[in-house]
Coordinates of C-alpha atoms in Angstrom, one line a residue:
Chain A
M140 CA -4.9 23.5 -13.3
I141 CA -7.6 20.9 -14.6
S142 CA -4.8 19.8 -17.4
N143 CA -3.0 18.8 -13.8
V144 CA -5.6 16.5 -12.8
E145 CA -5.8 15.1 -16.6
A146 CA -1.7 14.2 -16.1
I147 CA -2.3 12.4 -13.1
L148 CA -5.1 10.4 -14.6
E149 CA -3.2 9.6 -17.9
G150 CA -0.8 7.7 -16.2
P151 CA 3.0 7.9 -15.7
R152 CA 4.8 10.0 -18.8
T153 CA 7.5 7.7 -20.7
E154 CA 10.7 9.3 -19.9
F155 CA 12.9 7.5 -22.4
T156 CA 13.1 4.0 -24.4
I157 CA 15.9 1.4 -24.2
F158 CA 15.5 -0.9 -27.2
G159 CA 11.8 -0.4 -27.7
L160 CA 11.3 -0.9 -23.9
P161 CA 9.6 2.1 -22.5
I162 CA 10.9 3.7 -19.0
T163 CA 8.6 5.3 -17.2
E164 CA 8.2 7.9 -14.7
S165 CA 7.4 5.4 -11.8
V166 CA 10.7 3.5 -12.9
V167 CA 12.7 6.3 -12.8
N168 CA 11.7 7.7 -9.5
T169 CA 11.7 3.9 -8.0
W170 CA 15.4 4.8 -9.1
L171 CA 15.8 8.3 -7.3
V172 CA 13.8 6.2 -3.9
M173 CA 16.9 3.1 -4.5
A174 CA 19.6 5.6 -4.6
V175 CA 18.2 7.7 -1.5
L176 CA 18.0 4.7 0.4
I177 CA 21.6 3.2 -0.6
I178 CA 23.2 6.4 0.3
L179 CA 21.1 6.9 3.8
A180 CA 22.8 3.3 4.3
L181 CA 26.0 4.1 3.7
I182 CA 26.2 6.7 5.5
F183 CA 24.6 5.6 8.7
R184 CA 25.9 2.5 8.5
R185 CA 29.8 4.1 9.0
N186 CA 31.9 3.6 12.0
L187 CA 29.3 1.8 14.2
Q188 CA 30.4 1.3 17.9
V189 CA 29.4 -0.4 21.0
Y190 CA 28.8 2.8 23.0
P191 CA 26.7 4.5 20.1
D192 CA 26.6 8.2 19.3
K193 CA 23.4 10.6 18.5
R194 CA 23.3 9.0 15.0
Q195 CA 23.7 5.3 15.8
N196 CA 21.2 6.0 18.5
V197 CA 18.4 7.0 15.6
V198 CA 19.3 4.2 13.9
E199 CA 19.0 1.7 16.8
A200 CA 15.8 3.0 17.4
I201 CA 14.3 2.3 14.2
V202 CA 16.0 -0.7 13.9
E203 CA 14.5 -2.2 17.4
A204 CA 11.3 -0.4 16.5
V205 CA 10.7 -2.6 13.2
S206 CA 12.2 -5.8 15.2
G207 CA 9.4 -5.1 17.9
L208 CA 6.8 -5.1 15.3
V209 CA 7.7 -8.1 13.5
N210 CA 8.1 -9.8 17.0
T211 CA 4.5 -8.6 18.1
T212 CA 2.8 -9.5 14.8
M213 CA 4.7 -12.8 13.4
G214 CA 5.4 -13.9 17.1
Q215 CA 9.3 -14.7 18.1
K216 CA 10.3 -17.8 16.0
N217 CA 9.3 -15.5 12.6
K218 CA 11.7 -12.7 13.6
G219 CA 14.1 -13.8 10.6
F220 CA 11.4 -11.7 8.2
M221 CA 12.6 -8.5 9.9
P222 CA 14.9 -7.3 7.1
Y223 CA 12.7 -8.1 4.4
I224 CA 9.7 -6.2 6.4
G225 CA 12.0 -3.7 7.1
T226 CA 13.0 -2.9 3.8
L227 CA 9.8 -3.1 2.1
F228 CA 8.8 -0.6 4.8
F229 CA 11.1 2.0 3.9
L230 CA 10.8 1.4 -0.1
L231 CA 7.3 1.8 -0.1
L232 CA 7.7 4.9 3.0
F233 CA 9.8 6.8 0.2
S234 CA 8.2 6.1 -2.9
N235 CA 4.7 7.4 -1.0
L236 CA 6.5 10.9 0.4
L237 CA 7.7 11.4 -3.0
G238 CA 4.4 13.3 -3.5
I239 CA 5.3 16.1 -1.3
F240 CA 8.3 17.2 -3.2
G241 CA 5.6 17.6 -6.4
L242 CA 7.4 14.3 -8.1
R243 CA 4.9 11.4 -9.2
P244 CA 5.0 8.7 -6.5
P245 CA 6.0 5.4 -8.1
T246 CA 3.1 3.8 -6.2
A247 CA 0.6 5.4 -7.6
D248 CA 1.1 3.2 -10.8
F249 CA -0.8 0.0 -10.9
S250 CA 2.2 -1.7 -12.4
V251 CA 4.3 -1.1 -9.5
T252 CA 1.7 -1.7 -6.8
I253 CA 0.9 -4.9 -7.8
A254 CA 4.5 -6.1 -8.5
Y255 CA 4.8 -5.8 -4.9
G256 CA 1.6 -7.7 -4.2
I257 CA 2.9 -10.5 -6.3
V258 CA 6.0 -10.7 -4.2
T259 CA 3.6 -10.9 -1.0
F260 CA 1.7 -13.8 -3.2
F261 CA 5.2 -15.7 -3.8
C262 CA 6.7 -15.4 -0.2
I263 CA 3.1 -16.2 1.4
H264 CA 3.0 -19.6 -0.8
Y265 CA 6.5 -20.3 -0.7
F266 CA 6.8 -20.4 3.0
A267 CA 3.5 -21.6 3.4
I268 CA 4.7 -24.8 1.3
K269 CA 8.0 -25.1 2.8
A270 CA 6.5 -24.9 6.3
K271 CA 3.4 -27.6 6.2
G272 CA 4.6 -29.2 2.6
W273 CA 2.0 -31.6 1.0
S274 CA -1.1 -30.8 3.8
Y275 CA -1.0 -26.7 2.8
I276 CA -1.9 -28.0 -0.7
K277 CA -4.4 -30.4 0.5
G278 CA -5.7 -27.5 2.5
M279 CA -6.9 -25.6 -0.3
G280 CA -9.5 -28.0 -1.1
E281 CA -10.5 -27.7 2.5
P282 CA -13.4 -28.6 4.0
F283 CA -15.0 -29.9 0.4
I284 CA -13.4 -30.1 -2.3
F285 CA -16.2 -28.3 -4.4
L286 CA -14.5 -25.0 -2.4
L287 CA -11.3 -25.3 -4.2
P288 CA -12.2 -23.0 -6.8
M289 CA -13.4 -20.3 -4.2
N290 CA -10.0 -20.9 -1.7
L291 CA -7.9 -20.4 -5.2
I292 CA -9.6 -17.2 -6.2
G293 CA -9.4 -15.9 -2.2
E294 CA -5.7 -16.5 -2.5
V295 CA -5.6 -14.5 -6.0
A296 CA -7.6 -11.9 -4.7
K297 CA -5.0 -11.2 -2.2
P298 CA -2.1 -9.9 -4.2
F299 CA -4.7 -7.9 -6.4
S300 CA -6.4 -6.1 -3.1
L301 CA -3.1 -5.1 -1.6
G302 CA -2.0 -3.4 -4.9
M303 CA -5.4 -2.2 -5.7
R304 CA -5.6 -0.6 -2.3
L305 CA -1.9 1.0 -2.3
Y306 CA -2.4 2.3 -5.8
G307 CA -6.1 3.6 -5.2
N308 CA -5.0 5.7 -1.9
L309 CA -1.8 7.3 -3.9
L310 CA -3.9 7.8 -6.7
G311 CA -6.7 9.1 -5.0
G312 CA -4.7 11.5 -2.6
S313 CA -2.5 13.0 -5.9
V314 CA -5.6 13.7 -7.6
I315 CA -7.5 15.4 -4.9
M316 CA -4.1 17.2 -4.1
A317 CA -4.0 18.3 -7.8
M318 CA -7.3 20.0 -7.5
I319 CA -6.6 21.5 -3.9
S320 CA -3.5 23.4 -5.4
G321 CA -5.6 24.0 -8.6
A322 CA -8.8 25.8 -6.8
V323 CA -6.4 27.6 -3.6
A324 CA -2.8 28.7 -4.2
L325 CA -2.0 29.7 -0.8
F326 CA -1.5 27.9 2.7
V327 CA -4.5 25.2 1.9
P328 CA -2.6 22.9 -0.1
A329 CA 0.1 23.0 2.3
V330 CA -2.5 21.8 5.2
A331 CA -3.8 19.2 2.8
S332 CA -0.5 17.9 2.1
I333 CA 0.0 17.0 5.6
Y334 CA -2.9 14.5 5.4
F335 CA -2.9 13.3 1.8
D336 CA 0.7 13.2 1.0
L337 CA 2.3 12.6 4.9
F338 CA -0.3 10.6 6.9
S339 CA -2.0 8.8 4.4
G340 CA 1.7 7.7 2.8
I341 CA 2.9 6.7 6.3
L342 CA -0.1 4.8 7.1
Q343 CA -0.5 3.2 3.5
S344 CA 3.4 1.7 3.9
F345 CA 2.6 0.6 7.2
I346 CA -0.9 -1.3 6.3
F347 CA 1.2 -2.9 3.4
V348 CA 3.6 -4.6 5.5
M349 CA 0.9 -5.3 8.3
L350 CA -1.0 -7.2 5.8
T351 CA 1.9 -9.0 4.3
M352 CA 3.2 -9.9 7.7
V353 CA -0.5 -11.0 8.9
F354 CA -0.8 -13.2 5.4
I355 CA 2.3 -14.9 5.8
T356 CA 2.1 -15.9 9.4
L357 CA -1.5 -16.9 9.0
A358 CA -0.5 -19.2 6.2
K359 CA 2.6 -20.5 7.3
D360 CA 2.1 -21.5 11.0
D361 CA -0.2 -24.0 12.5
D362 CA -3.6 -22.4 13.9
E363 CA -3.0 -24.2 17.4
Chain B
M168 CA -19.5 15.7 -31.6
V169 CA -21.9 13.0 -32.1
W170 CA -24.8 12.8 -29.7
N171 CA -24.3 9.0 -28.9
E172 CA -21.0 10.2 -27.7
L173 CA -22.3 12.8 -25.2
A174 CA -24.9 10.8 -23.8
V175 CA -21.9 7.9 -23.5
A176 CA -20.0 10.8 -21.8
A177 CA -22.8 12.0 -19.6
F178 CA -24.1 8.6 -18.2
A179 CA -20.2 7.9 -17.5
V180 CA -19.9 11.0 -15.3
I181 CA -23.1 9.9 -13.4
G182 CA -21.8 6.3 -13.2
A183 CA -18.8 7.7 -11.4
A184 CA -20.9 9.8 -9.4
I185 CA -23.2 6.5 -8.0
A186 CA -20.3 4.7 -7.7
M187 CA -18.4 7.4 -5.4
I188 CA -22.1 7.4 -3.1
G189 CA -22.0 3.8 -2.8
G190 CA -18.4 3.2 -2.4
G191 CA -18.4 6.5 0.1
L192 CA -20.9 5.3 2.5
G193 CA -20.0 1.9 2.7
P194 CA -16.7 1.9 4.3
A195 CA -17.5 5.3 5.9
I196 CA -20.3 3.3 8.3
G197 CA -17.6 0.7 8.6
Q198 CA -14.5 2.6 9.7
G199 CA -16.8 4.7 12.0
Y200 CA -18.3 1.4 13.7
A201 CA -14.6 0.1 13.9
A202 CA -13.1 3.4 15.5
G203 CA -16.4 4.0 17.8
K204 CA -15.2 0.1 19.2
G205 CA -11.7 0.8 19.2
V206 CA -12.8 4.0 21.9
E207 CA -14.7 1.6 23.6
A208 CA -11.9 -1.1 24.2
V209 CA -9.2 1.7 25.0
G210 CA -11.7 2.9 27.7
R211 CA -12.1 -0.4 28.9
Q212 CA -8.1 -1.2 28.8
P213 CA -6.2 1.7 28.4
E214 CA -2.7 -0.4 29.0
A215 CA -3.6 -2.1 25.7
Q216 CA -3.9 1.3 23.7
S217 CA -1.1 0.8 21.1
K218 CA -2.3 -2.9 20.5
I219 CA -5.9 -1.8 19.8
M220 CA -4.9 1.1 17.8
T221 CA -2.8 -1.2 15.4
T222 CA -5.7 -3.6 15.3
M223 CA -8.1 -0.9 14.6
L224 CA -5.9 0.8 11.6
L225 CA -5.7 -2.8 10.0
G226 CA -9.6 -3.4 10.3
Q227 CA -10.2 0.0 8.7
A228 CA -7.7 -0.9 5.5
V229 CA -9.7 -3.5 4.9
A230 CA -12.5 -2.0 5.3
E231 CA -11.6 0.7 3.3
T232 CA -11.0 -1.4 0.1
T233 CA -14.3 -1.9 -1.1
G234 CA -14.3 1.9 -1.1
I235 CA -11.0 2.2 -3.1
Y236 CA -12.1 -0.3 -5.9
S237 CA -15.5 2.1 -6.4
L238 CA -12.6 5.2 -6.5
V239 CA -10.6 3.3 -9.4
V240 CA -13.8 2.2 -11.0
A241 CA -15.2 6.3 -10.8
L242 CA -11.6 7.1 -12.2
L243 CA -11.7 4.9 -15.0
L244 CA -15.3 6.4 -16.1
L245 CA -14.2 9.9 -15.7
G246 CA -10.8 8.9 -18.3
I247 CA -13.6 7.5 -20.7
V248 CA -14.9 11.3 -20.6
N249 CA -11.7 12.8 -21.0
R250 CA -11.0 10.8 -24.2
I251 CA -14.7 11.4 -25.6
L252 CA -14.8 15.2 -24.7

């Protein structure tokens, strides 16, 4: 079973290549997550009514929970971020939970998580420059101009640490799960999976979207 | 196998262990401290429990980052060992 751990540490397999471009396991599994999300969305949006039935009640509860989270974290005036935050949360959640089904989670690949981090990076600076304009760029040189490199490094470190946190947690979880299921075959892996796959997966996707929201709000809104 | 390579593998394993000692201790202390303060805050203001919980988890996640860095470093070192042996 040590070979299983080694396979995880080696990184995602290359499934096939298109025009010399390697398509790895992470990409294929992300396609799977996308397909599941799209099918769920298509099922849940069919005949929505004013007086909701059971199915629609569930969806409305989820949407209200996400929108309440965005309202309390980012403030009432930033509630337009709710669709993006909700999409990101469910994409990350389903990606992280793939480990339960014995597939390799796409988020246990640094290329995937750093890509999500870079999306957040561009979100932060786009909305900050849009809201504050030139004074935001000038704010990078505050309080002295000598601190400009420090501030720039701090900004670059944000997506890096976001991506690294998600990647490290998921990879560590996968490795530990492989070790446990190699050591004990019965019952114990099931209990451990509740923590390492389910709890950790939900918590990490929640933390990723929370930090995204906090960073965007901090950069965008004036500190009154 | 050359002795040199064996020495590299041995030191890589030791390095991974040391990285995990440091990276395990620091975040553990920090997270425990945050959790203790969170419990205190809930004891003082039980009505704000959900907000305190969110803030606590967020702070713990940030405190965990250094631990995750050392985990990644340790895994990279073990990757070197795998390549040599």
